[in-house]
Short mmCIF file of C-alpha atoms and ligand atoms in Angstrom, two decimals:
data_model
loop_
_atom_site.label_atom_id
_atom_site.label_comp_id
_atom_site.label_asym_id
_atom_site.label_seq_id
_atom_site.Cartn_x
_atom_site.Cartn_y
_atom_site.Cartn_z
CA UNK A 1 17.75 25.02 -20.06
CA UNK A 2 14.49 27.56 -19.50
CA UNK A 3 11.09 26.59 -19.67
CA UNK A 4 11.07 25.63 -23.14
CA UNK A 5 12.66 22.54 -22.99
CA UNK A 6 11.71 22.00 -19.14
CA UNK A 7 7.97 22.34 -17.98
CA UNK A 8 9.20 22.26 -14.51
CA UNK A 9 12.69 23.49 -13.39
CA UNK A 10 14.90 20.10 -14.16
CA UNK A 11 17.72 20.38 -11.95
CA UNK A 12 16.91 22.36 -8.34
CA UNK A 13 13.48 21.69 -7.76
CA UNK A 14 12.82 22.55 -4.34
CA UNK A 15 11.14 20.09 -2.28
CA UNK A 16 9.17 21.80 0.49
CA UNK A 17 9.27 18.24 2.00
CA UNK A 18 9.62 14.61 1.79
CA UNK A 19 7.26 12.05 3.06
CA UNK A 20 9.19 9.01 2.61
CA UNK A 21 8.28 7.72 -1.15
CA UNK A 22 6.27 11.27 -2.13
CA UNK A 23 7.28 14.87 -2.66
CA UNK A 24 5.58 18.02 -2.41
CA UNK A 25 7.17 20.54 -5.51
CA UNK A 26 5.52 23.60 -6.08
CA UNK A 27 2.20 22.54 -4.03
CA UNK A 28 2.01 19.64 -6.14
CA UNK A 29 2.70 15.99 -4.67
CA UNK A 30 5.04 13.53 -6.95
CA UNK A 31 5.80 9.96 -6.37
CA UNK A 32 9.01 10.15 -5.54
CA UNK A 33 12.35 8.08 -7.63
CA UNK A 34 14.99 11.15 -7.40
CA UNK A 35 16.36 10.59 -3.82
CA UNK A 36 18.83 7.76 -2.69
CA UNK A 37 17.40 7.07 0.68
CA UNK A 38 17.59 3.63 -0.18
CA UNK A 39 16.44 2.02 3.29
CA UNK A 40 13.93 4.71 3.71
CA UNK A 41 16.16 5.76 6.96
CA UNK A 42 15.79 9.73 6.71
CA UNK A 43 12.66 8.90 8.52
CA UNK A 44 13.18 6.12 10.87
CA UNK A 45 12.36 6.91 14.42
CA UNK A 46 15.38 5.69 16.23
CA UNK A 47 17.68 7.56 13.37
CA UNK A 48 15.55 11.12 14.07
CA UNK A 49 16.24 10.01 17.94
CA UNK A 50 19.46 9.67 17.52
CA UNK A 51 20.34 12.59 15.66
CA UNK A 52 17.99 14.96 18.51
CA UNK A 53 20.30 13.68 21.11
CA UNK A 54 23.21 14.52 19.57
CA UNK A 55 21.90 18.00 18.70
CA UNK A 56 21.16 18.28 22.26
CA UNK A 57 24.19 17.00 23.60
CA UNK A 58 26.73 18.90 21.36
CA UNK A 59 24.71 21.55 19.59
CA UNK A 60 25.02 21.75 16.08
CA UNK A 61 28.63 22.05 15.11
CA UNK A 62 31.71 21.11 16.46
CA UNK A 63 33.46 24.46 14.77
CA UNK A 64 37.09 22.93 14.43
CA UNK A 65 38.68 20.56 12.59
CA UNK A 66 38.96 17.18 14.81
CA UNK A 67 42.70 17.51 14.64
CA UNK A 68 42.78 20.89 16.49
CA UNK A 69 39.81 20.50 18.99
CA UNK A 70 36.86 19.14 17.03
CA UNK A 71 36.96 15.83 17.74
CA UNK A 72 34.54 13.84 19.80
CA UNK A 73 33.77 10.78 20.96
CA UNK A 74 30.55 10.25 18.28
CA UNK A 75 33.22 10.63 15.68
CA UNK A 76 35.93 7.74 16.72
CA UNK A 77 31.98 5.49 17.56
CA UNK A 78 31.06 6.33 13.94
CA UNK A 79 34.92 5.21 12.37
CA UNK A 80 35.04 2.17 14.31
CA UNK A 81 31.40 0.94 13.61
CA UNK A 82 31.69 1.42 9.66
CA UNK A 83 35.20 -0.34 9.69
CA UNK A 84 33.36 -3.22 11.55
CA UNK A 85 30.29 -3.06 9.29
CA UNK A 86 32.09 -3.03 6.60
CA UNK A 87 34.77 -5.88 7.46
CA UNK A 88 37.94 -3.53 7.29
CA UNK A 89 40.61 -2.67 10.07
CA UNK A 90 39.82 0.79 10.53
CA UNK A 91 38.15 3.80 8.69
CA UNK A 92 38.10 8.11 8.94
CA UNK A 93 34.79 10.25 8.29
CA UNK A 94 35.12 13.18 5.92
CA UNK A 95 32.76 16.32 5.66
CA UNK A 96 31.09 15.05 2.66
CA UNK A 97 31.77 12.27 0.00
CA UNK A 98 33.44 14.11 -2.41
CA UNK A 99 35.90 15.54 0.06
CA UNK A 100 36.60 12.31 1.01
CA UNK A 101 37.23 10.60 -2.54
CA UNK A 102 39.14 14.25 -3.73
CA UNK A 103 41.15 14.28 -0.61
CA UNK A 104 42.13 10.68 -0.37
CA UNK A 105 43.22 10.51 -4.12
CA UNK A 106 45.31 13.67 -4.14
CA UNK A 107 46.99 12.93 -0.93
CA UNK A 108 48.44 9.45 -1.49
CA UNK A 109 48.88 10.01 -5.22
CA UNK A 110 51.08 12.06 -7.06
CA UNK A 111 54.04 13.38 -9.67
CA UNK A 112 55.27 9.85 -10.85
CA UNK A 113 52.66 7.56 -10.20
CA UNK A 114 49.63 6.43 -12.13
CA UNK A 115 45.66 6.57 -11.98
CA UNK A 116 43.48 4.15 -14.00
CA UNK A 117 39.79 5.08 -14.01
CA UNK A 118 36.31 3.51 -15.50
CA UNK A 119 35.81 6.59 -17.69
CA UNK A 120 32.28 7.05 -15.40
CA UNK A 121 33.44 6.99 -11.90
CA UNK A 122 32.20 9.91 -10.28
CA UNK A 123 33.60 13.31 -10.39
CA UNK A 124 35.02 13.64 -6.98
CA UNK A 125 37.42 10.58 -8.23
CA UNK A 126 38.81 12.48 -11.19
CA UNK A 127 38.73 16.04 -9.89
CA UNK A 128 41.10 14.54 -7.27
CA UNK A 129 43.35 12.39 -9.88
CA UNK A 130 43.54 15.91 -11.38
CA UNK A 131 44.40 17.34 -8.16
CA UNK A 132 46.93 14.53 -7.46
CA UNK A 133 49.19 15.63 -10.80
CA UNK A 134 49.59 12.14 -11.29
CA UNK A 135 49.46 10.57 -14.87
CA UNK A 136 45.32 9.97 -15.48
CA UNK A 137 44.14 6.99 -17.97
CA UNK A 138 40.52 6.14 -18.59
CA UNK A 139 39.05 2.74 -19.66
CA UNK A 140 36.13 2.18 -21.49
CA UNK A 141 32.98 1.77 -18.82
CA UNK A 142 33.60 -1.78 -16.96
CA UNK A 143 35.97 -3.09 -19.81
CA UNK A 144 38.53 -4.79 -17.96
CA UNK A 145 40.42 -6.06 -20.94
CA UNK A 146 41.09 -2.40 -21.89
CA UNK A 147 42.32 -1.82 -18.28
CA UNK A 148 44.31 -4.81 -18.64
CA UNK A 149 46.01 -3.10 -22.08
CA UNK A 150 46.81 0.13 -20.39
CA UNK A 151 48.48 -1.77 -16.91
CA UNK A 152 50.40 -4.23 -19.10
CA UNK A 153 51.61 -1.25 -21.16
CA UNK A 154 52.41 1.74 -18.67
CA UNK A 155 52.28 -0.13 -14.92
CA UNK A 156 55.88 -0.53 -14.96
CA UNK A 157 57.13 2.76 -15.39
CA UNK A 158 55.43 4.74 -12.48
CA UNK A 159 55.87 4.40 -9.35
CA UNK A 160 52.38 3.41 -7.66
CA UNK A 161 49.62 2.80 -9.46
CA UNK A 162 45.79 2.97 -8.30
CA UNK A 163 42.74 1.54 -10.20
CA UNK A 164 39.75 3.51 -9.39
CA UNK A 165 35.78 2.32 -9.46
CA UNK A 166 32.52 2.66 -8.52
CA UNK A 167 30.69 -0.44 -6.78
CA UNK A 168 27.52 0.38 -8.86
CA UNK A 169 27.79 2.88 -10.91
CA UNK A 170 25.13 5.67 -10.54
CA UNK A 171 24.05 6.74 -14.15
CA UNK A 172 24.92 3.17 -15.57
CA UNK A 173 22.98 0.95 -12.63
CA UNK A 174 25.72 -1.70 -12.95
CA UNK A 175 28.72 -3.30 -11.27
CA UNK A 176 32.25 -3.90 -11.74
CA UNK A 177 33.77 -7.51 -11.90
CA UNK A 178 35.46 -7.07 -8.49
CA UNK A 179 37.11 -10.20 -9.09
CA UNK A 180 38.88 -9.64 -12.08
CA UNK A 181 39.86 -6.37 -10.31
CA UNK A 182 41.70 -7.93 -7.11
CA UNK A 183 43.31 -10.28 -9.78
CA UNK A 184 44.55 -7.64 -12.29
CA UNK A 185 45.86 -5.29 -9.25
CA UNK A 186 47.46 -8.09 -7.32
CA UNK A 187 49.23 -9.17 -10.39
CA UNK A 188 49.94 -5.11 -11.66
CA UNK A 189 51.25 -3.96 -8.03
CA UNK A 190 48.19 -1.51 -8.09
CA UNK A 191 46.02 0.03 -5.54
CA UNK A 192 42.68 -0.84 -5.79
CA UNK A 193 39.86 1.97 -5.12
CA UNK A 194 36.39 1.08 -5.01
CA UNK A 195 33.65 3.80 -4.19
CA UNK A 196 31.08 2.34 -3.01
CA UNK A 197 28.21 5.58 -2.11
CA UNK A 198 25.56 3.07 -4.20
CA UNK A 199 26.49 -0.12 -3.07
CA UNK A 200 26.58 0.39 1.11
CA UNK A 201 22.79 -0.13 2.34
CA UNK A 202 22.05 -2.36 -1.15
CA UNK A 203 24.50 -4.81 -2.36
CA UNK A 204 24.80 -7.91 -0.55
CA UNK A 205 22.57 -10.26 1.41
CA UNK A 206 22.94 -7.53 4.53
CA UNK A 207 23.79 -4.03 2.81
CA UNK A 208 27.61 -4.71 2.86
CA UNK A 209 28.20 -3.63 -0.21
CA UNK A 210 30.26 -4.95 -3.23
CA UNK A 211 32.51 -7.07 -1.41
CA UNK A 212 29.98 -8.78 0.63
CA UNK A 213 28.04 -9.44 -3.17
CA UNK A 214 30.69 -10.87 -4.62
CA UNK A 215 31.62 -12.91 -0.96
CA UNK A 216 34.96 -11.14 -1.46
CA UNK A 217 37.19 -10.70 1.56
CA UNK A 218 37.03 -6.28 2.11
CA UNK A 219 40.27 -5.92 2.88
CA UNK A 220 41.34 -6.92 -0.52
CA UNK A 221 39.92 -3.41 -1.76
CA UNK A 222 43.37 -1.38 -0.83
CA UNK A 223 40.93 2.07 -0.73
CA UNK A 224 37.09 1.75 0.02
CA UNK A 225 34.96 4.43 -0.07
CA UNK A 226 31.32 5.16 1.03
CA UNK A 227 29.02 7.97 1.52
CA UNK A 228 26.68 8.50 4.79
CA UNK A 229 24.42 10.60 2.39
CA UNK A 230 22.43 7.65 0.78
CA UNK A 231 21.58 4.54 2.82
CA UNK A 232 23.02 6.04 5.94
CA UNK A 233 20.36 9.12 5.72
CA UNK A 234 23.18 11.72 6.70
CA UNK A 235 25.92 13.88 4.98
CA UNK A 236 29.58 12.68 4.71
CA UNK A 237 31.75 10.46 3.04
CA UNK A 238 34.47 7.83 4.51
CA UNK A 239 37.17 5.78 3.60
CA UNK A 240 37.70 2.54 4.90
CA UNK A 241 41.03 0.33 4.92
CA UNK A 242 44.13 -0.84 7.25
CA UNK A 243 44.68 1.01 9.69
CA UNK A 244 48.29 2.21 8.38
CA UNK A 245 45.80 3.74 5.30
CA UNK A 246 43.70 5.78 7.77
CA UNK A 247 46.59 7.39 10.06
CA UNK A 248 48.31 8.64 6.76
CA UNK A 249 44.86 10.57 5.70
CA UNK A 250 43.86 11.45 9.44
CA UNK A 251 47.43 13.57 9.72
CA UNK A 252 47.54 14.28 5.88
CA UNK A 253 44.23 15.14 4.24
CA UNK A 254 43.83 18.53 3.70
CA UNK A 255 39.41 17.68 3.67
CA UNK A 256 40.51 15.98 6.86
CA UNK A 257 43.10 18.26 8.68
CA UNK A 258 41.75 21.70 7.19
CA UNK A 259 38.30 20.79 7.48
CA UNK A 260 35.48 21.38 10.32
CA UNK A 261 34.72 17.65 12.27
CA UNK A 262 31.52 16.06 10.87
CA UNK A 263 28.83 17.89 12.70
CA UNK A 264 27.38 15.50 15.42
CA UNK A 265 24.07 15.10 14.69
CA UNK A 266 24.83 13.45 10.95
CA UNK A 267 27.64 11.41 13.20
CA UNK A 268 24.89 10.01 15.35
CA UNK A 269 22.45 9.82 12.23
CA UNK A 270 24.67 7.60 10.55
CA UNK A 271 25.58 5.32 13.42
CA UNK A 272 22.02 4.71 13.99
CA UNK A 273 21.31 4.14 10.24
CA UNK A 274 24.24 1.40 10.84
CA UNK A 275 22.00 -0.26 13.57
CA UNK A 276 19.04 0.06 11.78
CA UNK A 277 20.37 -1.88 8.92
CA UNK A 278 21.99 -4.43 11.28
CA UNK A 279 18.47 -4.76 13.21
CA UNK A 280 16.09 -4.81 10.08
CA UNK A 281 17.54 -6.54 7.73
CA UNK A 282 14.22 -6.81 5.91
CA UNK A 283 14.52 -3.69 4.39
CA UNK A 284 17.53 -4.80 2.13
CA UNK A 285 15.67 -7.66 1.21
CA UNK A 286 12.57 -5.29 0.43
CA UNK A 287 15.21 -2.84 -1.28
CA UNK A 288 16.77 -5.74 -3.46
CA UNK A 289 12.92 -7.08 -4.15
CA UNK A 290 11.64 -3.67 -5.14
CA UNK A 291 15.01 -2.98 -7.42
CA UNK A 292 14.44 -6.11 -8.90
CA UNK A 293 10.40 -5.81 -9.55
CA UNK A 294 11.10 -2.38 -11.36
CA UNK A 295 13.95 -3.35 -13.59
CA UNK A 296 11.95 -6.52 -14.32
CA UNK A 297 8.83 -4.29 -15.11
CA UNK A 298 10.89 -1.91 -17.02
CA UNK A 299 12.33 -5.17 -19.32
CA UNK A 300 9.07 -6.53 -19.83
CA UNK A 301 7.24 -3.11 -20.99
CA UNK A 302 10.44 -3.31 -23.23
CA UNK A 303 11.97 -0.31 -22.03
CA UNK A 304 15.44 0.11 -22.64
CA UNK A 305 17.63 0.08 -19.50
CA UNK A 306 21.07 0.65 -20.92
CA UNK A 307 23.55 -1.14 -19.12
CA UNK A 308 21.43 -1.79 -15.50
CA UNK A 309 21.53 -4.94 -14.28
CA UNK A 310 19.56 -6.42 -11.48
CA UNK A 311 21.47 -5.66 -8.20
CA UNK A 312 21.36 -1.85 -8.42
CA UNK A 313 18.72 0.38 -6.69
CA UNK A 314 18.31 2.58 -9.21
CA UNK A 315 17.21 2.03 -12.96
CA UNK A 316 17.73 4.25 -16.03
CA UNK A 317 15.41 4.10 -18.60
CA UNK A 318 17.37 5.47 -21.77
CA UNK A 319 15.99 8.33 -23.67
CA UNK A 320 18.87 9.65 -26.26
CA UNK A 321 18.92 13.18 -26.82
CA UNK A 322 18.57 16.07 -24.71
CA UNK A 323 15.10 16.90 -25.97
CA UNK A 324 14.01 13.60 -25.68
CA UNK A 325 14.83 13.61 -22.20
CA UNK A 326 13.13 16.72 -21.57
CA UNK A 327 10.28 15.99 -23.19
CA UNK A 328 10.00 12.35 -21.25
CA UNK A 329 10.33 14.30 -17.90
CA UNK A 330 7.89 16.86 -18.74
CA UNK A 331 5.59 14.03 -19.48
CA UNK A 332 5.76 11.75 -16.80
CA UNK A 333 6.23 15.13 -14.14
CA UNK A 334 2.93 15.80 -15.23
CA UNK A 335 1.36 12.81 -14.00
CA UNK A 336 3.02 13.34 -10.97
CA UNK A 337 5.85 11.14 -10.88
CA UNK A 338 9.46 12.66 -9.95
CA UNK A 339 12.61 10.84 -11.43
CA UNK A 340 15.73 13.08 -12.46
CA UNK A 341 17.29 13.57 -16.09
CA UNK A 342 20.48 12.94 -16.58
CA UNK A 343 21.60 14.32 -19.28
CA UNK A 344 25.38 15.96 -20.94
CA UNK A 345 27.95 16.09 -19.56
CA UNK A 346 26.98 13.74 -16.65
CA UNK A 347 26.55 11.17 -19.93
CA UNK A 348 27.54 11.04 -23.06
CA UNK A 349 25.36 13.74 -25.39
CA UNK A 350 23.08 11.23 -27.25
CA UNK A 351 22.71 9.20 -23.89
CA UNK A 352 20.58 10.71 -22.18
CA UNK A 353 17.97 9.01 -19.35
CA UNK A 354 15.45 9.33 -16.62
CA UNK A 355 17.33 8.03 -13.86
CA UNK A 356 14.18 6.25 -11.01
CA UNK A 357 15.86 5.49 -7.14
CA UNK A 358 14.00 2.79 -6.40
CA UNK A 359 13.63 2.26 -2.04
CA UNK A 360 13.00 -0.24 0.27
CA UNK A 361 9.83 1.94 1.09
CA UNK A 362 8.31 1.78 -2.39
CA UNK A 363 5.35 0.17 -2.76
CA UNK A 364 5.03 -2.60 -5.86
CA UNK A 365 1.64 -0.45 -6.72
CA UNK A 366 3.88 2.53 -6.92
CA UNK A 367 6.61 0.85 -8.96
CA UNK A 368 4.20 -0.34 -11.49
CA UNK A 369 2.56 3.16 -11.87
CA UNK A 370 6.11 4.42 -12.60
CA UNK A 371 7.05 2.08 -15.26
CA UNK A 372 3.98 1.92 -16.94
CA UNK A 373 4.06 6.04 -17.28
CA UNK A 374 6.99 5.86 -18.36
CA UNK A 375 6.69 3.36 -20.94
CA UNK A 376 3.18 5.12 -22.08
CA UNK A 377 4.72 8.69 -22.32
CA UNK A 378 8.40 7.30 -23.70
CA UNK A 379 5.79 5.77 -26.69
CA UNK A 380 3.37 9.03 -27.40
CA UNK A 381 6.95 10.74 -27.63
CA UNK A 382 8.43 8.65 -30.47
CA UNK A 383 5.06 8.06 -32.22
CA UNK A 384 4.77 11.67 -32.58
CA UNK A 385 8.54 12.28 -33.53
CA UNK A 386 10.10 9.15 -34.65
CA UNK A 387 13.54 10.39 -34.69
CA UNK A 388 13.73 10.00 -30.92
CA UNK A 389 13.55 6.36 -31.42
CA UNK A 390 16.94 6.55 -33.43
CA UNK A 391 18.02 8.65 -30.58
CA UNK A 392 17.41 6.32 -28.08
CA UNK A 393 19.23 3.51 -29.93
CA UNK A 394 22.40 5.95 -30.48
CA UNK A 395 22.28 6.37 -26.68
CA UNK A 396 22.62 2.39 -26.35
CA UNK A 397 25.48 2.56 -28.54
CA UNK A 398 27.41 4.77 -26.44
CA UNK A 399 26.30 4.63 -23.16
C1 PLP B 1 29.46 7.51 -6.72
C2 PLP B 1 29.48 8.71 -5.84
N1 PLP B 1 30.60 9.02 -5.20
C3 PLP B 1 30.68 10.11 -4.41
C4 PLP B 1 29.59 10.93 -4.23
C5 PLP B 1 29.73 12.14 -3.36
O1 PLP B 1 29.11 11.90 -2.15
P1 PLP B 1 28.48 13.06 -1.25
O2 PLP B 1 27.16 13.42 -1.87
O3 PLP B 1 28.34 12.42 0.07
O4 PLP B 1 29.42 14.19 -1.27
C6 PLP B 1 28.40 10.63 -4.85
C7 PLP B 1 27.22 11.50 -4.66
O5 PLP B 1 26.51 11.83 -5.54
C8 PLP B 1 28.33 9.50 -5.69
O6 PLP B 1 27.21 9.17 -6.34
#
């Protein structure tokens, strides 16, 4: 993946800094759609505040698990606030996200019992079903009559069963019918899981997520997952249930038990990102406006958007192939804009896609410059080789 395909390294460009909605790569400023700062909060003054005092407070690393010393009172602050933001009993903070949905899986799943995953939840969800030696069925992306198939045909002869999602799915830009979910799991005996790292800070009339968008009660997800690492402008993951949930994963987690304590300064990040959101709600309204103006935009300069629908905060704009996707990036990199490719394996091979994060800091002028490249350089592309228009309709077929 050289510089023939890629003008500009694709997949580590190093940012020598952020500035909220631009990006400085290679001495050259981009508007920037490849971060999920959703709420902008990476740069909010009482977050960067927040995070300082901790660093001043408790240095930079608590250096032992929280089981065996590590623990501190910034932690238990942090656990309690995102079970009360996020309507659940109680909740535990992992080192990172994907710690957090590997270690969960593969510690309350195992040898007899059954996962049932969308076939694009995210990677840390089916490394740890792998992990978990449990038997592992896919359904077809957000087809809950194919889920329905598999629990009507297998549920009975394991011995738990979990049903693992995404809240909005990342590469997709859509949601699951949580409904239909708590209905099929209630009625299968099955554990729901929903991760949630796109939906906290964006779903919902105050950034509760899923749940709170489809006014569904939280504790009816049996496993909720989240990631400090996007709206909450930190690094970490956590899962969220009753409380019974959280004691089995703080004493039996090996991401948990075996792991250093979330350092303090992204503990104190986070829990002022929490306040933030619950003092300004305006920028989830901005968030959901600006989402909403882009994939609007995007529909109207008929580009396609795969599966996206409206309530996501981030919009892929479907290229097909590999070169295709290069080519696109190349393009629209070159007129300064940064959005990332997603390409194979991430998505199936022919469905390929510039993948924008749209922010509550984005500016409607900057939006519109981004679809409107887009849509220019996605057109010089197929008028000069018109089998990437085939390409890009294969890629609708199997997205
Ligand atoms: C859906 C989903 N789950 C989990 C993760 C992992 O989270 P983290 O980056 O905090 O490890 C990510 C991050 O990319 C994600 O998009």
């Amino acid at each position: 993946m050289g510089g023939v395909l890629w003008h500009r390294e694709p997949l580590l460009p190093a940012a020598r800094r952020h500035h909220g909605t631009t990006t400085i790569i290679g001495g050259r400023e981009y508007l920037n759609f490849a971060v999920c700062d959703y709420l902008g909060l990476s740069l909010h003054p009482s977050v960067i505040e927040g995070a300082k005092a901790a660093l001043s407070e408790y240095g930079t690393c608590v250096s032992a698990s929280r089981i065996v010393g590590g623990e501190l009172p910034l932690h238990q602050l942090l656990e309690k606030k995102i079970a009360a933001f996020s309507g659940t009993e109680d909740a535990i903070v992992f080192v990172s996200g994907h710690a957090a949905n590997l270690s969960t899986i593969s510690t309350l799943i195992g040898e007899g019992d059954l996962i049932l995953h969308d076939e694009f939840v995210h990677n840390s969800v089916v490394v740890g079903a792998r992990l978990s030696r449990a038997t592992i069925l896919s359904f077809h992306h957000n087809n809950l009559e194919a889920l329905e198939k598999l629990l009507a045909r297998h549920r009975a002869r394991y011995r738990h069963a979990l049903i693992a999602v995404e809240g909005s799915y990342s590469t997709e830009a859509d949601i699951p019918d949580l409904l239909r979910l708590i209905e099929l799991k209630d009625h299968y005996g099955a554990w729901l899981m929903v991760d949630d790292a796109h939906g906290l800070g964006v779903l919902g009339s105050s950034g509760r997520g899923v749940a709170e968008l489809f006014r569904v009660d939280a504790r009816k997800i049996d496993i909720l997952m989240g990631t400090l690492s996007k709206s909450l402008a930190s690094c970490g993951g956590f899962i969220a249930g009753e409380k019974s949930l959280i004691e089995i994963l703080k004493y039996k987690a090996p991401g948990f038990v075996f792991s250093v304590g979330l350092p303090p300064v992204m503990a104190a990040a986070a829990l002022a990102a929490l306040q933030v959101i619950e003092n300004e709600p305006e920028r989830i309204s901005r968030l959901q406006a600006n989402a909403r103006f882009f994939f609007e935009e995007a529909k109207r300069a008929d580009l396609d958007t795969g599966n996206a629908c409206v309530h996501a905060a981030m919009v892929p704009i479907m290229a097909g192939g590999l070169s295709c996707v290069g080519k696109l990036m190349n393009r629209v990199s070159a007129r300064g804009i940064n959005a990332s490719p997603i390409i194979y394996p991430g998505v199936p091979i022919n469905a390929g896609r510039l993948r924008f994060f749209i922010t509550s800091e984005h500016s409607v002028e900057q939006l519109g410059a981004a679809v409107s490249v887009t849509k220019e350089e996605l057109d010089r592309i197929v008028r000069s080789a018109p089998h990437h228009r085939h390409a890009a309709a294969r890629s609708r077929a199997t997205a």
